[in-house]
PDB file of C-alpha atoms and ligand atoms in Angstrom:
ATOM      1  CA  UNK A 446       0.000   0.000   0.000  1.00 92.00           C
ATOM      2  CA  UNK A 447       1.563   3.421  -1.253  1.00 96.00           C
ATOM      3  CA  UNK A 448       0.334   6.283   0.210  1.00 98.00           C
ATOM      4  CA  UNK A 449       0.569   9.544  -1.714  1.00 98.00           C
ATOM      5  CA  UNK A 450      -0.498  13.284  -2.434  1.00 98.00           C
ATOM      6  CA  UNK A 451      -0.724  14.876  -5.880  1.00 98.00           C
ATOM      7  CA  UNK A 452       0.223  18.562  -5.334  1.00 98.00           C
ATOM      8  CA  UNK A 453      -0.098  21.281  -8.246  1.00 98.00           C
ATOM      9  CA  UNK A 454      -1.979  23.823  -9.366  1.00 97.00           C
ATOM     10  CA  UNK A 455      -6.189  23.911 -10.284  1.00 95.00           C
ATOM     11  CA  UNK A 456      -6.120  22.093 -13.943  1.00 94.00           C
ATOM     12  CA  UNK A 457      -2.209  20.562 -13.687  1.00 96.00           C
ATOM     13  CA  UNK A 458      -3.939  17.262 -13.977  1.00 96.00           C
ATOM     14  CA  UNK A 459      -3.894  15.802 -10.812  1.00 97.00           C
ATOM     15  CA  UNK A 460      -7.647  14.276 -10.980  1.00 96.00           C
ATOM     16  CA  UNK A 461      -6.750  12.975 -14.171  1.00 96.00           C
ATOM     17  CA  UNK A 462      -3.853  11.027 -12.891  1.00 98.00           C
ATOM     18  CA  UNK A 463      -5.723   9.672  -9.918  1.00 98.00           C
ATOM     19  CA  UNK A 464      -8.590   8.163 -12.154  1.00 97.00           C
ATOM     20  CA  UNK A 465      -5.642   6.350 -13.720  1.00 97.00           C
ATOM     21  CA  UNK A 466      -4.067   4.807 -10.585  1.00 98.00           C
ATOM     22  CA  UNK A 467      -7.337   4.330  -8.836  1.00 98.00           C
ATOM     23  CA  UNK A 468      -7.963   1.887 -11.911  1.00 97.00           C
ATOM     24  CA  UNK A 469      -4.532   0.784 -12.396  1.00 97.00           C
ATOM     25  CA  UNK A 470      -3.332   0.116  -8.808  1.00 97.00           C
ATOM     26  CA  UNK A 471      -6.785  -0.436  -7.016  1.00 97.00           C
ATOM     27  CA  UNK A 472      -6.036   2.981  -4.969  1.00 98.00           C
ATOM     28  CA  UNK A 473      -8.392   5.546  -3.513  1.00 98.00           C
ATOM     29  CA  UNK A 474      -8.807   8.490  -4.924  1.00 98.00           C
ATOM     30  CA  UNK A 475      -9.419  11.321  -1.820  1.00 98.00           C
ATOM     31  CA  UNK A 476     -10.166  14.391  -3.641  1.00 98.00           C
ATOM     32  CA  UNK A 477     -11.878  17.077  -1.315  1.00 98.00           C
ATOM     33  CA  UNK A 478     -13.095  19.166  -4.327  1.00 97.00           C
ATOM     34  CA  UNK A 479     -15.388  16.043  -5.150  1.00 96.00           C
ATOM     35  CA  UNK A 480     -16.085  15.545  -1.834  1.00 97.00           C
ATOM     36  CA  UNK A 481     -17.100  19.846  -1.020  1.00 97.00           C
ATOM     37  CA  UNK A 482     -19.073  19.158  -4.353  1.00 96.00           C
ATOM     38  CA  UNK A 483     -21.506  16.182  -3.035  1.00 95.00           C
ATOM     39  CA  UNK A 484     -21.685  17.486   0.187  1.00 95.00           C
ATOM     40  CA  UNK A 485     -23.519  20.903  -1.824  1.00 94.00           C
ATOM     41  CA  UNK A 486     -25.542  18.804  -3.527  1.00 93.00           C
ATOM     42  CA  UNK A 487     -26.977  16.626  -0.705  1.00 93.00           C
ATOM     43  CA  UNK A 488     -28.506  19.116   1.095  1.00 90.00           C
ATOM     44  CA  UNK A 489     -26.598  19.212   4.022  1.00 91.00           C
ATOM     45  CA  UNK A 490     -26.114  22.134   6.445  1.00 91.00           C
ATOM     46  CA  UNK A 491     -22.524  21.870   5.332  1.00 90.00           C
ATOM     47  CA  UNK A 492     -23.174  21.784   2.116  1.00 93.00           C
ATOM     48  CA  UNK A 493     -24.624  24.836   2.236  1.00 93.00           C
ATOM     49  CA  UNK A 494     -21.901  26.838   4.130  1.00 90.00           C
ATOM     50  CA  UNK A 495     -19.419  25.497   1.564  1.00 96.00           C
ATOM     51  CA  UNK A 496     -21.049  26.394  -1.779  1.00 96.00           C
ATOM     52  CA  UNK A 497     -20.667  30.082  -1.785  1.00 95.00           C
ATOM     53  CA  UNK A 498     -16.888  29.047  -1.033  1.00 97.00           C
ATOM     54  CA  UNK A 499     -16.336  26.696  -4.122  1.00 97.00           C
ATOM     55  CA  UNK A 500     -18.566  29.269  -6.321  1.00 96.00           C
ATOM     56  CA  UNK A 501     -16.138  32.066  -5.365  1.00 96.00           C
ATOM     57  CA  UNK A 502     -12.767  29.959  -6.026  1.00 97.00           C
ATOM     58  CA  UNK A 503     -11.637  30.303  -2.137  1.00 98.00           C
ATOM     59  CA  UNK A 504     -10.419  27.527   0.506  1.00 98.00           C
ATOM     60  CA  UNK A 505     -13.081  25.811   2.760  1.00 98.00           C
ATOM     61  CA  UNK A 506     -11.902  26.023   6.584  1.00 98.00           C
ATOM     62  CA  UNK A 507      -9.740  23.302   7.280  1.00 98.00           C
ATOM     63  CA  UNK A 508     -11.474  21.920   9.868  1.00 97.00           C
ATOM     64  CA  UNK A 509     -14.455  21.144   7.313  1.00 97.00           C
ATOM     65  CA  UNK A 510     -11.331  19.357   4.850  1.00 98.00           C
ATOM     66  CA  UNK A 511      -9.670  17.737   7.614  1.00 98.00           C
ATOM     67  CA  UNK A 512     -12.676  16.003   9.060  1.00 97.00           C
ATOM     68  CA  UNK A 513     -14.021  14.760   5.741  1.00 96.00           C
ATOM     69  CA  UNK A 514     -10.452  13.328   5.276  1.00 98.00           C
ATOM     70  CA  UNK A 515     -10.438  11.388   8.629  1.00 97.00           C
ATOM     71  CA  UNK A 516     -13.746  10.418   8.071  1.00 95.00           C
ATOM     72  CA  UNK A 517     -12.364   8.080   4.556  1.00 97.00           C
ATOM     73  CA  UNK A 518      -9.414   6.905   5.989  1.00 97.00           C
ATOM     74  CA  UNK A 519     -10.394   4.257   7.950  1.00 95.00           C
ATOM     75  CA  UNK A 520     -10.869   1.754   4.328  1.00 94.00           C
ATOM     76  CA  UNK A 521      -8.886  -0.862   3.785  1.00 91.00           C
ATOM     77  CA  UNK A 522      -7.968  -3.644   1.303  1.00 93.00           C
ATOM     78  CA  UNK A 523      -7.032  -1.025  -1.420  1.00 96.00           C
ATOM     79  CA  UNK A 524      -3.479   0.029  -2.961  1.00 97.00           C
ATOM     80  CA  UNK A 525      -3.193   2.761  -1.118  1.00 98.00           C
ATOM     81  CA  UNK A 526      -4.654   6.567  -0.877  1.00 98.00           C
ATOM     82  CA  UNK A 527      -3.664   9.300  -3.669  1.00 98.00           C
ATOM     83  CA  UNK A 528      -4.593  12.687  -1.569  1.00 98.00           C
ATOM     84  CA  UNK A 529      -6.170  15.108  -4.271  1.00 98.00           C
ATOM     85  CA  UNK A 530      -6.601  18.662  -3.420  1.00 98.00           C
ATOM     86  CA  UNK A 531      -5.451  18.084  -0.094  1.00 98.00           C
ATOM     87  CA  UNK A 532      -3.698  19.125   1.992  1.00 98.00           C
ATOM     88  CA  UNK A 533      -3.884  22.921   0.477  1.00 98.00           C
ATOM     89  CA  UNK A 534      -2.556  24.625   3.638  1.00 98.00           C
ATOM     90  CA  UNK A 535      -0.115  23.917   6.317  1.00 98.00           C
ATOM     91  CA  UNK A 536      -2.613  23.351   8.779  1.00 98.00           C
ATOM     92  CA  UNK A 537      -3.854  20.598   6.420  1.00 98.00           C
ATOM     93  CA  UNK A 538      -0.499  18.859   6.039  1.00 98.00           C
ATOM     94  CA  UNK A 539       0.619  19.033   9.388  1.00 98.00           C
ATOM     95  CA  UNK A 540      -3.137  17.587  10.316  1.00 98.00           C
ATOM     96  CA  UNK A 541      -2.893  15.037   7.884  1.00 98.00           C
ATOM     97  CA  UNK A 542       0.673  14.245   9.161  1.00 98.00           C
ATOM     98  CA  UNK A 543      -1.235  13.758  12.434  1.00 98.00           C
ATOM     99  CA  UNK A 544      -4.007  11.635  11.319  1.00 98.00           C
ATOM    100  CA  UNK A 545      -1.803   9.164   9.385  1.00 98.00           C
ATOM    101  CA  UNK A 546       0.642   8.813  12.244  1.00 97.00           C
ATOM    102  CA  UNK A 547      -2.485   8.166  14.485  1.00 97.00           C
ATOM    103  CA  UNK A 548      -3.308   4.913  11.967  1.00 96.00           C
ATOM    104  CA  UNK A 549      -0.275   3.159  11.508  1.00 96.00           C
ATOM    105  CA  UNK A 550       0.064   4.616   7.920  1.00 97.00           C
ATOM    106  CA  UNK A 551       2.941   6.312   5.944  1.00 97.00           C
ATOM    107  CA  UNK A 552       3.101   9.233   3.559  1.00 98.00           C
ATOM    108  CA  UNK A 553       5.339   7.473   0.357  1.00 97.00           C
ATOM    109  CA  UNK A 554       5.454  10.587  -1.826  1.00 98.00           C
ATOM    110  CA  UNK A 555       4.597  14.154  -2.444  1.00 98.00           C
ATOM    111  CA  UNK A 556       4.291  14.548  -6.169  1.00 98.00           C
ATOM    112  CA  UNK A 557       4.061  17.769  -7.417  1.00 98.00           C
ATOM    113  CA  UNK A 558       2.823  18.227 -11.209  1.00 98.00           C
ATOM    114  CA  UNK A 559       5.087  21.035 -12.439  1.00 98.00           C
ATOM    115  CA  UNK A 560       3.274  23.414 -15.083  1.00 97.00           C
ATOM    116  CA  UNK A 561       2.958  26.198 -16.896  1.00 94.00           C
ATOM    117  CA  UNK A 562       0.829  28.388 -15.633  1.00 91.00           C
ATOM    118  CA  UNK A 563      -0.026  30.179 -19.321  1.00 90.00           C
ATOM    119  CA  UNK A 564      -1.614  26.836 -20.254  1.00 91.00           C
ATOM    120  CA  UNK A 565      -3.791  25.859 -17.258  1.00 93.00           C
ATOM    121  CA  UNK A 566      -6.520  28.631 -18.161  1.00 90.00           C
ATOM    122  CA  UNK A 567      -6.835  26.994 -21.200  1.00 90.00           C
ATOM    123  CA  UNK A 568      -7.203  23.667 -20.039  1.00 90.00           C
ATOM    124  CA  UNK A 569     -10.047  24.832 -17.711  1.00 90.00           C
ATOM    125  CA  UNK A 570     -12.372  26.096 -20.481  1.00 89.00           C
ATOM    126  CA  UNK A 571     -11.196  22.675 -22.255  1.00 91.00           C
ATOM    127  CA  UNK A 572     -12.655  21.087 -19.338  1.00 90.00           C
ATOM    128  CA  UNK A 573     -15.585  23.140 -18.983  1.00 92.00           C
ATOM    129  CA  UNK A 574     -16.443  22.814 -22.912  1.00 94.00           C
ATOM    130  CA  UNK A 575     -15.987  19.290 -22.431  1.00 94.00           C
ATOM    131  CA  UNK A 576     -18.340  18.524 -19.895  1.00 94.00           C
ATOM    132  CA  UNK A 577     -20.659  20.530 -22.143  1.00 95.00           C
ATOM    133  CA  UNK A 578     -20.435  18.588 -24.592  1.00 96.00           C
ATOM    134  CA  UNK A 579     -20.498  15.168 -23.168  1.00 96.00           C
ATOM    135  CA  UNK A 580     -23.933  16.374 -20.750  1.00 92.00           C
ATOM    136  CA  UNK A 581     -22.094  16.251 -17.670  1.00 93.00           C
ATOM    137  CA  UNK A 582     -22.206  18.856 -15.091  1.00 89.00           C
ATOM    138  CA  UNK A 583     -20.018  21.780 -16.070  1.00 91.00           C
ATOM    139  CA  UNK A 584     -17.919  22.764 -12.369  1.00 91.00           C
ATOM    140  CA  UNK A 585     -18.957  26.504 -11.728  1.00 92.00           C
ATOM    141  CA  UNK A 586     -15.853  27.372 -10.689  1.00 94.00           C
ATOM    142  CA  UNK A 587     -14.248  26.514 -14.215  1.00 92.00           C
ATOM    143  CA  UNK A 588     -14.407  29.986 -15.698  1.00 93.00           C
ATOM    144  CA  UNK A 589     -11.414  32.426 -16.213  1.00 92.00           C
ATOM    145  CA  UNK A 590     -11.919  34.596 -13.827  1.00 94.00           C
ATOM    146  CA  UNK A 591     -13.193  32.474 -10.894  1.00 95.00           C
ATOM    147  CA  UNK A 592      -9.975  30.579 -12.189  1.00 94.00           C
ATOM    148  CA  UNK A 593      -7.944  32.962 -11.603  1.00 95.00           C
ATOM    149  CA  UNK A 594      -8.528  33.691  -7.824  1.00 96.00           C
ATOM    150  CA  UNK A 595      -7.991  29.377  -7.048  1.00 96.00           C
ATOM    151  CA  UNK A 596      -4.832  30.137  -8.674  1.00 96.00           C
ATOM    152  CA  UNK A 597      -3.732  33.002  -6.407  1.00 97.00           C
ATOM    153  CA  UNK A 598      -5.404  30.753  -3.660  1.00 97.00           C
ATOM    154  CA  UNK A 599      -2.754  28.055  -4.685  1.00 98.00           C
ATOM    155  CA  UNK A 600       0.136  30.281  -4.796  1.00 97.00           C
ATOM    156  CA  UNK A 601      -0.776  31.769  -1.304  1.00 98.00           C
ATOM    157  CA  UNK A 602      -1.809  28.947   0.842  1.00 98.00           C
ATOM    158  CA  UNK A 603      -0.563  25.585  -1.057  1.00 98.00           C
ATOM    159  CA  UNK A 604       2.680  26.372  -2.821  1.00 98.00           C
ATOM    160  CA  UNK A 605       3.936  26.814   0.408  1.00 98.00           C
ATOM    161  CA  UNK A 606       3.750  22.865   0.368  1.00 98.00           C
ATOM    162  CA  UNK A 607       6.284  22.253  -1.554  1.00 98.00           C
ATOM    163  CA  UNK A 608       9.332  23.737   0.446  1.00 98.00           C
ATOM    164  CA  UNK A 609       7.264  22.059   3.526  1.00 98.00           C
ATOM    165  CA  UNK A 610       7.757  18.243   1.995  1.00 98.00           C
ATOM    166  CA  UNK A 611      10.835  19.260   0.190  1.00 98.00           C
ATOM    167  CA  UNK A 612      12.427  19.486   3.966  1.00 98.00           C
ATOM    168  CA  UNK A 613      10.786  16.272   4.504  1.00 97.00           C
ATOM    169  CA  UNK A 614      12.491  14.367   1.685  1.00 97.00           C
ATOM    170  CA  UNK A 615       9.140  13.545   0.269  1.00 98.00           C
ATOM    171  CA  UNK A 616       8.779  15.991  -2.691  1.00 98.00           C
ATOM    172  CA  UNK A 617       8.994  14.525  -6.270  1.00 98.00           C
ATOM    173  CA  UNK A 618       8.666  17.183  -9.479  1.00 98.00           C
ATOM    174  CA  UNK A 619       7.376  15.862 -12.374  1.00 98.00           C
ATOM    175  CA  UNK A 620       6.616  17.347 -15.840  1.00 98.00           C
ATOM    176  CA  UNK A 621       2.984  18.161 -15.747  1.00 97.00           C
ATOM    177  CA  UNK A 622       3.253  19.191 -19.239  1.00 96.00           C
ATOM    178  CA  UNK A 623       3.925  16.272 -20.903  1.00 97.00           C
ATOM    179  CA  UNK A 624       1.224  13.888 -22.452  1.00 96.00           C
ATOM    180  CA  UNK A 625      -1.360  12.094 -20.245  1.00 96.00           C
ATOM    181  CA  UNK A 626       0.599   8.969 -20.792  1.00 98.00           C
ATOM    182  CA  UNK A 627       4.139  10.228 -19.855  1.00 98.00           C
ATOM    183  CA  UNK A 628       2.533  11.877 -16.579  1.00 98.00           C
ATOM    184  CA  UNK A 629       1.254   8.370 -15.946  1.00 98.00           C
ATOM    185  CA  UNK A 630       4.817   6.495 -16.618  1.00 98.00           C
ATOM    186  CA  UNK A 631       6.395   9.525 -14.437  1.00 98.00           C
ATOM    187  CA  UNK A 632       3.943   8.916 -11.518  1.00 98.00           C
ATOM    188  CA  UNK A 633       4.007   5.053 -11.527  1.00 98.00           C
ATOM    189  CA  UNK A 634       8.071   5.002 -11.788  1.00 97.00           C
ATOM    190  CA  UNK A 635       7.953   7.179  -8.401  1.00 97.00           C
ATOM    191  CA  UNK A 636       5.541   4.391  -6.710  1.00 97.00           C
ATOM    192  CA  UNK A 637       7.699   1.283  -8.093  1.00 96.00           C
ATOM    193  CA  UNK A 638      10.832   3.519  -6.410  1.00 93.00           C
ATOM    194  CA  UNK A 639       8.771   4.254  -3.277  1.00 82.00           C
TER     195      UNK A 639
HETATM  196  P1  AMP B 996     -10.708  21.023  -6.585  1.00 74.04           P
HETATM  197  O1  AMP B 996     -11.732  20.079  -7.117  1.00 74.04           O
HETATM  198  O2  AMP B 996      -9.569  20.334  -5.907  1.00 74.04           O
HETATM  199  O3  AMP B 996     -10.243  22.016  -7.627  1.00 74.04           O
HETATM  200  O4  AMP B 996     -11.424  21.889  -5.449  1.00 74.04           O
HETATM  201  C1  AMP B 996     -12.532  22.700  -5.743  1.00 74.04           C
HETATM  202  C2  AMP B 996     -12.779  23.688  -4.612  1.00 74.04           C
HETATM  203  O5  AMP B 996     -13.068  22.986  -3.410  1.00 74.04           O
HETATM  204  C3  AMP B 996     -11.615  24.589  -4.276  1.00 74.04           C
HETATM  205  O6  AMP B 996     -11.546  25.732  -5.102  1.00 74.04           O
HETATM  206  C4  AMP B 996     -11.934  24.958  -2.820  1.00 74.04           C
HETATM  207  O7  AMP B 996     -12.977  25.901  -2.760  1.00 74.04           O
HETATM  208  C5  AMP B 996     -12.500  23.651  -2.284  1.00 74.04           C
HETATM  209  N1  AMP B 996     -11.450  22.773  -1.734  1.00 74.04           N
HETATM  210  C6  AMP B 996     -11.070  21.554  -2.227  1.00 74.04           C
HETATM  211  N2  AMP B 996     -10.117  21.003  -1.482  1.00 74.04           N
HETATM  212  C7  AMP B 996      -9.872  21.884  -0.473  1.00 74.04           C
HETATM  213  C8  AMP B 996      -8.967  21.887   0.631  1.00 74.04           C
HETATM  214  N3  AMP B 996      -8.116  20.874   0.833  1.00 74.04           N
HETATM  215  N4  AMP B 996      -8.994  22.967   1.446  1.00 74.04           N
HETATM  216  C9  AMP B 996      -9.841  23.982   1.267  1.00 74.04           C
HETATM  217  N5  AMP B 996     -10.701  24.056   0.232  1.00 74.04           N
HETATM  218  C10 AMP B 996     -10.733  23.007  -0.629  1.00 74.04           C
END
């Protein structure tokens, strides 16, 4: 079982990649954007307090993040847990630092999609258009503008991460800008190494 997060900016990929490994490694994909978007749609009190946050492109509290995290981690018989969109803060990481040590379970890599931040725009109205096109429901946050504040979210509050688990020995860089396929290769030579 490999534990591991998938750090990089909004649109660097990293949902894409953790479709792939959930099918290709029987992992579990933890992505608290997914999460913050069913809990909005259910109804729930939380739900409620969260949606004006994801609309405007800012961070949920962590507390809120945190909690739905610890809630998931107690599965087991899987390859392991690929952390998407979390942990976005310090607070997170040291909390999820915290809540793995508390289990028995071990963080095997940090991998950080490194991109170009001229391109990810563009690959958010990609994503938007295609969800449009294939009827599925277009994320309200994937517009250029509302883009642009997750990005200065990301560059305030989560790149921060990177010196954080680069002091830890657990950062990996890999070329987010390279094909689906070569991210893939990149990402599953780091888990064969971890
Ligand atoms: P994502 O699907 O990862 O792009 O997340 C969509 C939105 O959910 C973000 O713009 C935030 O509003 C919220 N969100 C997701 N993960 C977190 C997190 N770890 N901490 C705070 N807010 C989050």
């Amino acid at each position: 079982m490999k534990n591991i997060i998938l750090l990089g900016p909004p649109g660097a990929g990293k949902g894409t990649q953790a479709t792939r490994l959930v099918e290709a490694r029987n992992m579990v994909q933890l992505s608290t954007g997914d999460m913050l978007r069913a809990a909005r749609t259910s109804g729930t009190e939380m739900g409620r307090k969260v949606a004006a946050v994801l609309d405007a492109g800012g961070l949920v509290t962590d507390e809120i993040v945190i909690g739905l995290i610890d809630e998931k981690l107690a599965q087991a018989g899987h390859g392991g847990f690929i952390f998407d969109g979390f942990p976005r803060t310090l607070r997170q990481a040291d909390a999820l630092g915290a809540l793995l040590a508390r289990r028995g379970l071990t963080l095997d890599a940090v991998i950080e999609l490194v991109v170009d931040d001229g391109a990810l725009v563009g690959r958010i109205v990609k994503r938007a258009e295609e969800a449009l096109a294939a009827g599925q429901p277009v994320r309200r946050d994937d517009t250029p503008e509302v883009f642009q504040v997750r990005l200065q979210e990301y560059y305030k509050s989560t790149a921060p991460l990177i010196g954080y688990y680069w002091a830890k020995g657990d950062l990996v860089q890999i070329d987010g800008m390279a094909d689906m396929q070569a991210v893939a290769d990149s990402i599953a030579s780091v888990l064969d190494k971890a």
